[in-house]
PDB file of C-alpha atoms in Angstrom:
ATOM      1  CA  MET U 246      15.362  -5.793 -17.307  1.00  0.00           C
ATOM      2  CA  LYS U 247      17.428  -4.466 -20.208  1.00  0.00           C
ATOM      3  CA  VAL U 248      18.204  -0.790 -19.918  1.00  0.00           C
ATOM      4  CA  GLY U 249      19.676   1.424 -22.487  1.00  0.00           C
ATOM      5  CA  ILE U 250      21.386   4.593 -21.669  1.00  0.00           C
ATOM      6  CA  ILE U 251      21.876   7.189 -24.426  1.00  0.00           C
ATOM      7  CA  GLY U 252      24.981   9.304 -23.458  1.00  0.00           C
ATOM      8  CA  ALA U 253      28.030   8.310 -21.735  1.00  0.00           C
ATOM      9  CA  GLY U 254      29.143  11.407 -20.020  1.00  0.00           C
ATOM     10  CA  THR U 255      28.992  12.148 -16.275  1.00  0.00           C
ATOM     11  CA  MET U 256      25.108  11.554 -15.895  1.00  0.00           C
ATOM     12  CA  GLY U 257      24.766   8.858 -18.542  1.00  0.00           C
ATOM     13  CA  SER U 258      27.853   6.747 -17.153  1.00  0.00           C
ATOM     14  CA  GLY U 259      26.338   7.391 -13.528  1.00  0.00           C
ATOM     15  CA  ILE U 260      22.818   6.310 -14.616  1.00  0.00           C
ATOM     16  CA  ALA U 261      24.167   3.238 -16.328  1.00  0.00           C
ATOM     17  CA  GLN U 262      26.253   2.252 -13.052  1.00  0.00           C
ATOM     18  CA  ALA U 263      23.113   2.847 -10.918  1.00  0.00           C
ATOM     19  CA  PHE U 264      21.119   0.372 -13.091  1.00  0.00           C
ATOM     20  CA  ALA U 265      23.975  -2.170 -13.319  1.00  0.00           C
ATOM     21  CA  GLN U 266      24.371  -2.000  -9.520  1.00  0.00           C
ATOM     22  CA  ALA U 267      20.763  -2.885  -9.354  1.00  0.00           C
ATOM     23  CA  GLY U 268      21.257  -5.935 -11.257  1.00  0.00           C
ATOM     24  CA  ASN U 269      20.067  -5.035 -14.652  1.00  0.00           C
ATOM     25  CA  GLU U 270      21.602  -5.493 -18.046  1.00  0.00           C
ATOM     26  CA  VAL U 271      22.804  -2.238 -19.362  1.00  0.00           C
ATOM     27  CA  PHE U 272      23.499  -0.866 -22.793  1.00  0.00           C
ATOM     28  CA  LEU U 273      25.565   2.234 -22.594  1.00  0.00           C
ATOM     29  CA  CYS U 274      25.488   4.217 -25.857  1.00  0.00           C
ATOM     30  CA  ASP U 275      27.040   7.454 -27.397  1.00  0.00           C
ATOM     31  CA  ILE U 276      27.527   8.973 -30.711  1.00  0.00           C
ATOM     32  CA  LYS U 277      30.795   6.996 -31.033  1.00  0.00           C
ATOM     33  CA  ALA U 278      31.534   3.662 -29.430  1.00  0.00           C
ATOM     34  CA  GLU U 279      34.760   4.669 -28.055  1.00  0.00           C
ATOM     35  CA  TRP U 280      33.005   7.378 -26.062  1.00  0.00           C
ATOM     36  CA  ALA U 281      30.469   4.826 -24.760  1.00  0.00           C
ATOM     37  CA  GLU U 282      33.682   2.547 -23.881  1.00  0.00           C
ATOM     38  CA  GLY U 283      35.194   5.729 -22.128  1.00  0.00           C
ATOM     39  CA  GLY U 284      32.079   5.923 -19.992  1.00  0.00           C
ATOM     40  CA  LYS U 285      32.254   2.335 -19.038  1.00  0.00           C
ATOM     41  CA  ALA U 286      36.012   2.903 -18.069  1.00  0.00           C
ATOM     42  CA  LYS U 287      35.085   5.761 -15.935  1.00  0.00           C
ATOM     43  CA  ILE U 288      32.694   3.525 -14.189  1.00  0.00           C
ATOM     44  CA  ALA U 289      35.427   0.761 -13.794  1.00  0.00           C
ATOM     45  CA  LYS U 290      37.798   3.350 -12.239  1.00  0.00           C
ATOM     46  CA  GLY U 291      35.270   4.511  -9.658  1.00  0.00           C
ATOM     47  CA  LEU U 292      34.597   0.973  -8.651  1.00  0.00           C
ATOM     48  CA  ALA U 293      38.223   0.212  -8.410  1.00  0.00           C
ATOM     49  CA  GLY U 294      38.546   3.242  -6.011  1.00  0.00           C
ATOM     50  CA  ARG U 295      35.825   1.731  -3.856  1.00  0.00           C
ATOM     51  CA  VAL U 296      37.548  -1.763  -3.817  1.00  0.00           C
ATOM     52  CA  ALA U 297      40.889  -0.060  -2.845  1.00  0.00           C
ATOM     53  CA  LYS U 298      39.251   1.625   0.070  1.00  0.00           C
ATOM     54  CA  GLY U 299      37.521  -1.611   1.317  1.00  0.00           C
ATOM     55  CA  LYS U 300      34.097  -0.438   0.471  1.00  0.00           C
ATOM     56  CA  MET U 301      33.510  -3.034  -2.178  1.00  0.00           C
ATOM     57  CA  GLU U 302      34.563  -6.534  -3.072  1.00  0.00           C
ATOM     58  CA  GLN U 303      36.471  -6.909  -6.429  1.00  0.00           C
ATOM     59  CA  ALA U 304      33.929  -9.560  -7.470  1.00  0.00           C
ATOM     60  CA  ASP U 305      31.219  -6.986  -7.109  1.00  0.00           C
ATOM     61  CA  ALA U 306      32.875  -4.465  -9.089  1.00  0.00           C
ATOM     62  CA  ASP U 307      33.527  -7.078 -11.742  1.00  0.00           C
ATOM     63  CA  ALA U 308      29.868  -8.130 -11.795  1.00  0.00           C
ATOM     64  CA  ILE U 309      28.580  -4.498 -12.160  1.00  0.00           C
ATOM     65  CA  THR U 310      30.977  -3.860 -15.280  1.00  0.00           C
ATOM     66  CA  ALA U 311      30.101  -7.220 -16.693  1.00  0.00           C
ATOM     67  CA  ARG U 312      26.457  -6.095 -16.848  1.00  0.00           C
ATOM     68  CA  ILE U 313      27.341  -3.128 -18.961  1.00  0.00           C
ATOM     69  CA  THR U 314      27.563  -3.530 -22.782  1.00  0.00           C
ATOM     70  CA  THR U 315      28.861  -0.429 -24.894  1.00  0.00           C
ATOM     71  CA  GLY U 316      28.302   0.752 -28.307  1.00  0.00           C
ATOM     72  CA  THR U 317      26.183   3.234 -30.345  1.00  0.00           C
ATOM     73  CA  ASN U 318      22.400   3.665 -30.180  1.00  0.00           C
ATOM     74  CA  GLU U 319      21.532   0.570 -32.279  1.00  0.00           C
ATOM     75  CA  ILE U 320      22.320  -1.726 -29.366  1.00  0.00           C
ATOM     76  CA  VAL U 321      19.229  -0.460 -27.535  1.00  0.00           C
ATOM     77  CA  LYS U 322      16.758  -1.960 -29.772  1.00  0.00           C
ATOM     78  CA  ASP U 323      15.639  -4.846 -27.534  1.00  0.00           C
ATOM     79  CA  CYS U 324      15.660  -2.794 -24.224  1.00  0.00           C
ATOM     80  CA  ASP U 325      12.665  -2.504 -22.013  1.00  0.00           C
ATOM     81  CA  LEU U 326      13.709   1.048 -20.867  1.00  0.00           C
ATOM     82  CA  VAL U 327      15.898   3.525 -22.588  1.00  0.00           C
ATOM     83  CA  VAL U 328      17.070   6.663 -20.650  1.00  0.00           C
ATOM     84  CA  GLU U 329      18.480   9.566 -22.681  1.00  0.00           C
ATOM     85  CA  ALA U 330      21.178  11.598 -21.013  1.00  0.00           C
ATOM     86  CA  ALA U 331      22.380  13.650 -23.868  1.00  0.00           C
ATOM     87  CA  LEU U 332      22.937  17.441 -24.138  1.00  0.00           C
ATOM     88  CA  GLU U 333      20.206  19.908 -22.974  1.00  0.00           C
ATOM     89  CA  LYS U 334      19.237  20.845 -26.457  1.00  0.00           C
ATOM     90  CA  MET U 335      15.595  20.480 -27.591  1.00  0.00           C
ATOM     91  CA  ASP U 336      16.344  19.907 -31.235  1.00  0.00           C
ATOM     92  CA  LEU U 337      18.874  17.120 -30.463  1.00  0.00           C
ATOM     93  CA  LYS U 338      16.558  15.497 -28.068  1.00  0.00           C
ATOM     94  CA  LYS U 339      13.632  15.518 -30.517  1.00  0.00           C
ATOM     95  CA  GLU U 340      15.641  13.975 -33.308  1.00  0.00           C
ATOM     96  CA  LEU U 341      17.046  11.441 -30.840  1.00  0.00           C
ATOM     97  CA  PHE U 342      13.681  10.268 -29.575  1.00  0.00           C
ATOM     98  CA  LYS U 343      12.332  10.125 -33.265  1.00  0.00           C
ATOM     99  CA  GLN U 344      15.135   7.727 -33.995  1.00  0.00           C
ATOM    100  CA  LEU U 345      14.496   5.656 -30.756  1.00  0.00           C
ATOM    101  CA  ASP U 346      10.829   5.647 -31.461  1.00  0.00           C
ATOM    102  CA  GLU U 347      11.563   3.840 -34.681  1.00  0.00           C
ATOM    103  CA  LEU U 348      14.306   1.777 -33.483  1.00  0.00           C
ATOM    104  CA  CYS U 349      12.998   0.373 -30.184  1.00  0.00           C
ATOM    105  CA  LYS U 350      10.506  -2.350 -29.624  1.00  0.00           C
ATOM    106  CA  PRO U 351       6.992  -1.024 -29.228  1.00  0.00           C
ATOM    107  CA  GLU U 352       6.767  -1.838 -25.468  1.00  0.00           C
ATOM    108  CA  CYS U 353       9.952  -0.105 -24.728  1.00  0.00           C
ATOM    109  CA  ILE U 354       9.527   2.878 -22.424  1.00  0.00           C
ATOM    110  CA  LEU U 355      11.449   6.017 -23.548  1.00  0.00           C
ATOM    111  CA  ALA U 356      12.622   8.316 -20.800  1.00  0.00           C
ATOM    112  CA  SER U 357      14.625  11.709 -20.740  1.00  0.00           C
ATOM    113  CA  ASN U 358      16.998  12.635 -17.799  1.00  0.00           C
ATOM    114  CA  THR U 359      16.075  16.432 -18.759  1.00  0.00           C
ATOM    115  CA  SER U 360      15.857  18.743 -15.761  1.00  0.00           C
ATOM    116  CA  SER U 361      14.567  21.783 -17.670  1.00  0.00           C
ATOM    117  CA  LEU U 362      13.031  20.867 -21.079  1.00  0.00           C
ATOM    118  CA  SER U 363       9.398  19.945 -21.771  1.00  0.00           C
ATOM    119  CA  ILE U 364       8.701  16.323 -21.800  1.00  0.00           C
ATOM    120  CA  THR U 365       5.450  17.059 -23.644  1.00  0.00           C
ATOM    121  CA  GLU U 366       7.598  18.737 -26.446  1.00  0.00           C
ATOM    122  CA  ILE U 367      10.237  16.078 -26.600  1.00  0.00           C
ATOM    123  CA  GLY U 368       7.531  13.324 -27.115  1.00  0.00           C
ATOM    124  CA  ALA U 369       5.344  15.309 -29.688  1.00  0.00           C
ATOM    125  CA  GLY U 370       4.691  13.315 -32.735  1.00  0.00           C
ATOM    126  CA  LEU U 371       5.983   9.943 -31.339  1.00  0.00           C
ATOM    127  CA  SER U 372       4.156   6.564 -31.564  1.00  0.00           C
ATOM    128  CA  ARG U 373       4.602   6.181 -27.794  1.00  0.00           C
ATOM    129  CA  PRO U 374       4.691   8.556 -24.732  1.00  0.00           C
ATOM    130  CA  VAL U 375       7.983   9.845 -23.047  1.00  0.00           C
ATOM    131  CA  ILE U 376       8.589  10.253 -19.547  1.00  0.00           C
ATOM    132  CA  GLY U 377      11.043  12.222 -17.591  1.00  0.00           C
ATOM    133  CA  MET U 378      13.430  10.404 -15.238  1.00  0.00           C
ATOM    134  CA  HIS U 379      15.633  13.083 -13.659  1.00  0.00           C
ATOM    135  CA  PHE U 380      18.427  11.455 -11.797  1.00  0.00           C
ATOM    136  CA  PHE U 381      20.548  13.567  -9.432  1.00  0.00           C
ATOM    137  CA  ASN U 382      24.260  13.580  -9.515  1.00  0.00           C
ATOM    138  CA  PRO U 383      26.120  11.254  -8.673  1.00  0.00           C
ATOM    139  CA  ALA U 384      23.459   9.004  -9.823  1.00  0.00           C
ATOM    140  CA  PRO U 385      24.852   5.762  -8.238  1.00  0.00           C
ATOM    141  CA  VAL U 386      24.948   7.432  -4.827  1.00  0.00           C
ATOM    142  CA  MET U 387      21.756   9.688  -4.835  1.00  0.00           C
ATOM    143  CA  LYS U 388      18.683   7.581  -3.994  1.00  0.00           C
ATOM    144  CA  LEU U 389      16.414  10.016  -5.763  1.00  0.00           C
ATOM    145  CA  VAL U 390      14.792  10.136  -9.088  1.00  0.00           C
ATOM    146  CA  GLU U 391      12.411  12.780 -10.286  1.00  0.00           C
ATOM    147  CA  VAL U 392       9.728  11.414 -12.510  1.00  0.00           C
ATOM    148  CA  ILE U 393       7.884  13.817 -14.696  1.00  0.00           C
ATOM    149  CA  ALA U 394       4.940  12.992 -16.807  1.00  0.00           C
ATOM    150  CA  GLY U 395       4.242  14.830 -19.987  1.00  0.00           C
ATOM    151  CA  GLU U 396       0.556  15.773 -21.033  1.00  0.00           C
ATOM    152  CA  ASN U 397       0.412  12.590 -22.957  1.00  0.00           C
ATOM    153  CA  THR U 398       2.094  10.320 -20.526  1.00  0.00           C
ATOM    154  CA  PRO U 399      -0.379   7.662 -19.375  1.00  0.00           C
ATOM    155  CA  ASP U 400      -0.452   6.707 -15.633  1.00  0.00           C
ATOM    156  CA  GLU U 401       0.671   3.159 -16.327  1.00  0.00           C
ATOM    157  CA  THR U 402       4.003   4.587 -17.754  1.00  0.00           C
ATOM    158  CA  ARG U 403       4.918   6.273 -14.391  1.00  0.00           C
ATOM    159  CA  THR U 404       3.922   3.675 -11.989  1.00  0.00           C
ATOM    160  CA  ASP U 405       5.889   0.814 -10.683  1.00  0.00           C
ATOM    161  CA  GLU U 406       3.731  -1.845 -12.510  1.00  0.00           C
ATOM    162  CA  HIS U 407       6.410  -2.489 -15.198  1.00  0.00           C
TER     163      HIS U 407
END
């Protein structure tokens, strides 16, 4: 599966790492490409620490980082799932999802990592539903994701049938 992550901060880079560790092709994005590259560097540094402690093989760490491509939002256009992990500001999220709705292929699922904002409001006026996927920090370690449906999120979007 191709997974886009919008926002390369602590949560975004952690979510990107979790999806890459699970074997997915990941596209880590931020406003500036160098910020996305910084998120990937943070992932690589954390994996290097695990290798140094003997908790992971170098080949596994290399494979995880190789599955992560960085850039700006345009690189998510062919993704199957895009998870937004930007600042908790409704206006920012609404504008970002409007852009993603136009950019991404029609079958792409759009998700927000928000823990406090309305999924229904974030998805208002879009051509597709938005779902909440609240990852817990640190995302690569915590085996828990809270799935939040908005008023217009169909059942098939929140089930494991994808």
